CSV table of C-alpha atoms in Angstrom, one decimal:
chain,number,residue,atom,x,y,z
A,61,UNK,CA,-33.6,97.2,82.9
A,62,UNK,CA,-32.8,98.3,79.3
A,63,UNK,CA,-29.3,97.7,78.1
A,64,UNK,CA,-27.7,99.6,75.1
A,65,UNK,CA,-27.5,97.6,72.0
A,66,UNK,CA,-23.8,98.2,71.7
A,67,UNK,CA,-23.2,96.2,74.9
A,68,UNK,CA,-22.6,92.6,73.8
A,69,UNK,CA,-21.1,91.1,77.1
A,70,UNK,CA,-17.9,90.3,75.4
A,71,UNK,CA,-16.4,93.3,77.2
A,72,UNK,CA,-16.1,91.5,80.5
A,73,UNK,CA,-12.9,90.1,81.8
A,74,UNK,CA,-12.0,86.7,80.5
A,75,UNK,CA,-11.8,85.2,83.9
A,76,UNK,CA,-15.4,86.3,84.5
A,77,UNK,CA,-16.5,85.0,81.1
A,78,UNK,CA,-15.0,81.6,82.0
A,79,UNK,CA,-17.0,81.5,85.2
A,80,UNK,CA,-20.2,82.2,83.2
A,81,UNK,CA,-19.6,79.2,81.0
A,82,UNK,CA,-21.4,77.1,83.6
A,83,UNK,CA,-24.6,78.7,82.6
A,84,UNK,CA,-26.6,78.2,79.4
A,85,UNK,CA,-25.5,80.4,76.5
A,86,UNK,CA,-28.3,82.8,76.4
A,87,UNK,CA,-28.4,83.2,80.1
A,88,UNK,CA,-24.6,83.7,80.2
A,89,UNK,CA,-24.9,86.5,77.7
A,90,UNK,CA,-27.7,88.2,79.7
A,91,UNK,CA,-25.7,88.0,82.8
A,92,UNK,CA,-22.5,89.3,81.1
A,93,UNK,CA,-24.3,92.3,79.7
A,94,UNK,CA,-25.7,93.3,83.1
A,95,UNK,CA,-22.2,92.9,84.5
A,96,UNK,CA,-20.8,95.2,81.9
A,97,UNK,CA,-23.4,97.8,82.8
A,98,UNK,CA,-22.4,97.6,86.5
A,99,UNK,CA,-18.7,98.2,85.6
A,100,UNK,CA,-19.7,101.1,83.4
A,101,UNK,CA,-21.9,102.9,85.9
A,102,UNK,CA,-20.5,102.1,89.3
A,103,UNK,CA,-18.4,105.4,89.5
A,104,UNK,CA,-20.8,107.9,87.8
A,105,UNK,CA,-24.1,106.4,88.6
A,106,UNK,CA,-23.9,104.0,91.6
A,107,UNK,CA,-27.8,103.6,91.8
A,108,UNK,CA,-28.0,102.6,88.2
A,109,UNK,CA,-25.1,100.1,88.7
A,110,UNK,CA,-26.9,98.7,91.8
A,111,UNK,CA,-30.0,98.1,89.7
A,112,UNK,CA,-28.1,96.1,87.1
A,113,UNK,CA,-26.3,94.1,89.7
A,114,UNK,CA,-29.7,93.1,91.2
A,115,UNK,CA,-30.7,91.7,87.8
A,116,UNK,CA,-27.6,89.8,87.5
A,117,UNK,CA,-27.9,88.4,91.0
A,118,UNK,CA,-31.4,87.2,90.2
A,119,UNK,CA,-30.2,85.4,87.1
A,120,UNK,CA,-27.1,83.8,88.4
A,121,UNK,CA,-26.7,84.0,92.2
A,122,UNK,CA,-24.4,81.0,92.3
A,123,UNK,CA,-21.7,82.6,90.3
A,124,UNK,CA,-18.9,84.2,92.4
A,125,UNK,CA,-18.3,87.0,90.0
A,126,UNK,CA,-21.9,88.0,90.1
A,127,UNK,CA,-21.9,88.0,94.0
A,128,UNK,CA,-18.7,90.2,94.0
A,129,UNK,CA,-20.2,92.7,91.5
A,130,UNK,CA,-23.3,92.8,93.5
A,131,UNK,CA,-21.2,93.5,96.7
A,132,UNK,CA,-19.3,96.4,95.0
A,133,UNK,CA,-22.5,97.9,93.7
A,134,UNK,CA,-24.0,97.8,97.2
A,135,UNK,CA,-20.7,99.2,98.7
A,136,UNK,CA,-20.8,102.1,96.3
A,137,UNK,CA,-24.3,102.9,97.6
A,138,UNK,CA,-23.1,102.7,101.2
A,139,UNK,CA,-25.3,99.6,101.7
A,140,UNK,CA,-22.5,98.1,103.8
A,141,UNK,CA,-24.5,95.2,105.5
A,142,UNK,CA,-25.7,94.0,102.1
A,143,UNK,CA,-22.2,94.4,100.5
A,144,UNK,CA,-20.6,92.5,103.4
A,145,UNK,CA,-23.0,89.6,102.9
A,146,UNK,CA,-22.3,89.5,99.1
A,147,UNK,CA,-18.5,89.6,99.6
A,148,UNK,CA,-18.6,86.8,102.2
A,149,UNK,CA,-20.7,84.7,99.8
A,150,UNK,CA,-18.2,85.4,97.0
A,151,UNK,CA,-15.2,84.5,99.3
A,152,UNK,CA,-16.8,81.2,100.3
A,153,UNK,CA,-17.2,80.3,96.6
A,154,UNK,CA,-13.7,81.1,95.7
A,155,UNK,CA,-11.7,80.7,98.9
A,156,UNK,CA,-9.8,83.9,97.9
A,157,UNK,CA,-8.7,86.5,100.4
A,158,UNK,CA,-8.7,89.3,97.7
A,159,UNK,CA,-11.9,90.9,99.2
A,160,UNK,CA,-10.6,91.0,102.8
A,161,UNK,CA,-9.8,94.7,102.9
A,162,UNK,CA,-13.1,95.8,101.4
A,163,UNK,CA,-14.9,93.5,103.8
A,164,UNK,CA,-13.0,95.2,106.7
A,165,UNK,CA,-14.0,98.6,105.4
A,166,UNK,CA,-17.6,97.4,105.4
A,167,UNK,CA,-17.2,96.8,109.1
A,168,UNK,CA,-16.1,100.4,109.4
A,169,UNK,CA,-19.1,101.6,107.5
A,170,UNK,CA,-21.2,99.6,109.9
A,171,UNK,CA,-19.7,101.4,112.9
A,172,UNK,CA,-17.4,98.5,114.0
A,173,UNK,CA,-13.9,99.9,113.6
A,174,UNK,CA,-12.6,97.4,116.2
A,175,UNK,CA,-13.7,94.5,114.0
A,176,UNK,CA,-11.9,96.2,111.0
A,177,UNK,CA,-8.7,96.3,113.1
A,178,UNK,CA,-9.1,92.7,114.1
A,179,UNK,CA,-9.3,91.8,110.4
A,180,UNK,CA,-6.2,93.8,109.7
A,181,UNK,CA,-4.2,91.5,112.0
A,182,UNK,CA,-5.8,88.3,110.7
A,183,UNK,CA,-3.7,85.6,108.7
A,184,UNK,CA,-5.7,86.4,105.6
A,185,UNK,CA,-3.7,89.6,105.2
A,186,UNK,CA,-0.5,87.7,104.5
A,187,UNK,CA,-2.3,86.0,101.5
A,188,UNK,CA,-2.8,89.4,99.9
A,189,UNK,CA,-0.7,90.8,97.1
A,190,UNK,CA,1.0,94.1,97.6
A,191,UNK,CA,-1.9,96.2,96.5
A,192,UNK,CA,-4.2,94.3,98.8
A,193,UNK,CA,-1.8,94.8,101.8
A,194,UNK,CA,-1.6,98.6,101.1
A,195,UNK,CA,-5.4,98.6,100.9
A,196,UNK,CA,-5.6,96.9,104.2
A,197,UNK,CA,-3.2,99.4,105.7
A,198,UNK,CA,-5.4,102.2,104.6
A,199,UNK,CA,-8.5,100.5,106.1
A,200,UNK,CA,-6.7,100.0,109.4
A,201,UNK,CA,-5.5,103.6,109.5
A,202,UNK,CA,-9.1,104.8,108.8
A,203,UNK,CA,-10.3,102.5,111.7
A,204,UNK,CA,-7.8,104.1,114.1
A,205,UNK,CA,-9.1,107.5,113.1
A,206,UNK,CA,-12.7,106.3,113.7
A,207,UNK,CA,-11.6,105.5,117.2
A,208,UNK,CA,-9.9,108.9,117.6
A,209,UNK,CA,-6.5,107.2,117.7
A,210,UNK,CA,-4.9,109.9,115.4
A,211,UNK,CA,-1.3,109.3,116.2
A,212,UNK,CA,-1.7,105.6,115.8
A,213,UNK,CA,-3.3,106.2,112.4
A,214,UNK,CA,-0.1,108.0,111.3
A,215,UNK,CA,2.1,105.2,112.6
A,216,UNK,CA,-0.1,102.7,110.7
A,217,UNK,CA,0.5,104.5,107.4
A,218,UNK,CA,4.3,104.7,107.8
A,219,UNK,CA,5.7,101.9,105.7
A,220,UNK,CA,8.1,101.0,103.0
A,221,UNK,CA,5.4,101.6,100.4
A,222,UNK,CA,5.0,105.2,101.7
A,223,UNK,CA,8.7,105.9,101.8
A,224,UNK,CA,9.3,104.6,98.2
A,225,UNK,CA,9.8,106.9,95.3
A,226,UNK,CA,8.3,104.4,93.0
A,227,UNK,CA,4.9,105.3,91.6
A,228,UNK,CA,2.4,102.5,92.0
A,229,UNK,CA,-1.4,102.5,91.5
A,230,UNK,CA,-1.9,102.8,95.3
A,231,UNK,CA,0.8,105.5,95.8
A,232,UNK,CA,-1.4,108.6,95.5
A,233,UNK,CA,-4.0,107.3,97.8
A,234,UNK,CA,-1.5,106.2,100.4
A,235,UNK,CA,0.3,109.6,100.4
A,236,UNK,CA,-3.1,111.4,100.5
A,237,UNK,CA,-4.2,109.4,103.5
A,238,UNK,CA,-0.9,110.1,105.3
A,239,UNK,CA,-1.1,113.9,104.5
A,240,UNK,CA,-4.7,114.0,105.8
A,241,UNK,CA,-3.7,112.1,109.0
A,242,UNK,CA,-0.9,114.6,109.6
A,243,UNK,CA,-3.3,117.5,109.1
A,244,UNK,CA,-5.7,116.1,111.6
A,245,UNK,CA,-3.1,116.4,114.4
A,246,UNK,CA,-2.0,119.9,113.3
A,247,UNK,CA,1.3,119.0,111.5
A,248,UNK,CA,0.5,121.3,108.6
A,249,UNK,CA,3.9,121.8,107.1
A,250,UNK,CA,4.3,118.0,106.8
A,251,UNK,CA,0.8,117.6,105.6
A,252,UNK,CA,1.4,120.2,102.8
A,253,UNK,CA,4.6,118.3,101.8
A,254,UNK,CA,2.7,115.0,101.5
A,255,UNK,CA,-0.3,116.5,99.7
A,256,UNK,CA,2.2,117.8,97.1
A,257,UNK,CA,3.8,114.3,96.8
A,258,UNK,CA,0.3,112.9,96.4
A,259,UNK,CA,-0.3,115.3,93.5
A,260,UNK,CA,2.9,114.2,91.9
A,261,UNK,CA,1.7,110.5,92.0
A,262,UNK,CA,-2.0,111.2,91.2
A,263,UNK,CA,-1.9,110.6,87.4
A,264,UNK,CA,-5.5,109.6,87.0
A,265,UNK,CA,-7.1,112.1,89.4
A,266,UNK,CA,-8.2,109.5,92.0
A,267,UNK,CA,-7.8,112.0,94.8
A,268,UNK,CA,-8.5,115.7,95.4
A,269,UNK,CA,-4.9,116.3,96.6
A,270,UNK,CA,-4.5,119.3,94.3
A,271,UNK,CA,-7.6,121.0,95.8
A,272,UNK,CA,-6.4,120.3,99.3
A,273,UNK,CA,-3.0,121.7,98.5
A,274,UNK,CA,-4.5,124.9,97.0
A,275,UNK,CA,-6.8,125.3,100.0
A,276,UNK,CA,-3.8,125.2,102.4
A,277,UNK,CA,-2.0,127.7,100.2
A,278,UNK,CA,-5.0,130.0,100.4
A,279,UNK,CA,-5.8,129.8,96.7
A,280,UNK,CA,-9.4,130.3,95.7
A,281,UNK,CA,-10.8,129.2,92.4
A,282,UNK,CA,-13.5,131.3,90.8
A,283,UNK,CA,-15.8,129.9,88.2
A,284,UNK,CA,-15.4,132.1,85.1
A,285,UNK,CA,-19.1,131.7,84.2
A,286,UNK,CA,-20.1,132.9,87.7
A,287,UNK,CA,-17.6,135.8,87.4
A,288,UNK,CA,-19.2,137.0,84.1
A,289,UNK,CA,-22.6,136.6,85.4
A,290,UNK,CA,-21.6,138.8,88.4
A,291,UNK,CA,-20.2,141.4,86.1
A,292,UNK,CA,-23.5,141.4,84.1
A,293,UNK,CA,-25.4,141.9,87.3
A,294,UNK,CA,-23.1,144.7,88.3
A,295,UNK,CA,-23.5,146.4,85.0
A,296,UNK,CA,-27.3,146.2,85.3
A,297,UNK,CA,-27.1,147.8,88.7
A,298,UNK,CA,-24.8,150.5,87.5
A,299,UNK,CA,-27.2,151.2,84.6
A,300,UNK,CA,-30.1,151.5,86.9
A,301,UNK,CA,-28.3,153.8,89.2
A,302,UNK,CA,-27.2,156.0,86.3
A,303,UNK,CA,-30.8,156.2,85.1
A,304,UNK,CA,-31.9,157.2,88.6
A,305,UNK,CA,-29.3,159.9,88.9
A,306,UNK,CA,-29.6,161.4,85.5
A,307,UNK,CA,-31.4,164.8,85.4
A,308,UNK,CA,-34.7,164.6,83.7
A,309,UNK,CA,-34.9,166.0,80.1
A,310,UNK,CA,-37.1,169.2,79.7
A,311,UNK,CA,-40.5,168.1,78.5
A,312,UNK,CA,-42.0,169.7,75.4
A,313,UNK,CA,-45.7,169.0,75.8
A,314,UNK,CA,-47.7,168.5,72.7
A,315,UNK,CA,-49.9,171.4,73.7
A,316,UNK,CA,-46.9,173.8,73.7
A,317,UNK,CA,-45.8,172.5,70.3
A,318,UNK,CA,-49.3,173.0,69.0
A,319,UNK,CA,-49.4,176.5,70.5
A,320,UNK,CA,-46.1,177.4,68.9
A,321,UNK,CA,-47.5,176.2,65.6
A,322,UNK,CA,-50.6,178.2,66.1
A,323,UNK,CA,-48.6,181.4,66.8
A,324,UNK,CA,-46.6,180.9,63.6
A,325,UNK,CA,-49.9,180.5,61.6
A,326,UNK,CA,-51.3,183.7,63.3
A,327,UNK,CA,-48.2,185.7,62.2
A,328,UNK,CA,-48.7,184.5,58.8
A,329,UNK,CA,-52.3,185.6,58.8
A,330,UNK,CA,-51.3,189.0,60.2
A,331,UNK,CA,-48.9,189.6,57.4
A,332,UNK,CA,-51.6,188.6,54.8
A,333,UNK,CA,-54.0,191.1,56.5
A,334,UNK,CA,-51.6,193.9,56.2
A,335,UNK,CA,-50.9,193.2,52.6
A,336,UNK,CA,-54.7,193.2,51.9
A,337,UNK,CA,-55.3,196.5,53.9
A,338,UNK,CA,-52.5,198.2,51.9
A,339,UNK,CA,-54.1,197.1,48.6
A,340,UNK,CA,-57.4,198.5,49.6
A,341,UNK,CA,-56.0,201.9,50.4
A,342,UNK,CA,-54.3,202.2,47.0
A,343,UNK,CA,-57.6,201.3,45.3
A,344,UNK,CA,-59.5,204.0,47.3
A,345,UNK,CA,-56.9,206.7,46.4
A,346,UNK,CA,-57.2,205.7,42.7
A,347,UNK,CA,-61.0,206.1,42.8
A,348,UNK,CA,-60.7,209.7,44.4
A,349,UNK,CA,-58.5,210.7,41.6
A,350,UNK,CA,-61.0,209.5,39.1
């Protein structure tokens, strides 16, 4: 797959670059450039990112960072079985529990929420940092909802991180999930409050909390372009209607115009005839006198 010339491979994280040092230099550069493309496209063009991840995987399948990138690209395309296999491979290579929450979410994607809940209670969770633990909580709450355990999902999300006024990278998503869970059981006033709190924390637009809040308040957004197009269509309809209702202008056929012109010409000829007749009479009188 073609890679833009401005992509050098130096853009990748230094830890990943260090992993690639085990490869020959040229190969390492090729792999790095493909990994850069995966990172660039994974949000806006998941299929494109997946394609680059497969190239990197073909070039360096024994590098943990490559297996992890391939896992996230597959995950973004909802290829959960493939993603889970790649995450497991990466975890075996590194021994890290960092991927545990996303692995559990793959189990949800495969229709196995019970497995995800088992993972949420596993010892690996204690090895996660704060962000990882919050992520695991979100996955566990989602699994509860998958199993129609709505009240349990709400309880799962209730935590010190949710109660904190401190804004962290996970705060908006945690508050959003809690608001959505409350709404699912009909606690609309509380849900609205938490959607508003999610909006306050969502500095990078990672959720659609503002849209959900507006929807609850009955606010409808109208696309300005569509509105103008509608006005144009309405104007066209009004013009057509006006044309249909307007009385027809009286016609002046060409024949009538020609007839009128002929009448004028005839009048002129009549005047000329009268003048000629009068002259003839005067000439006759003059001859009689002579």
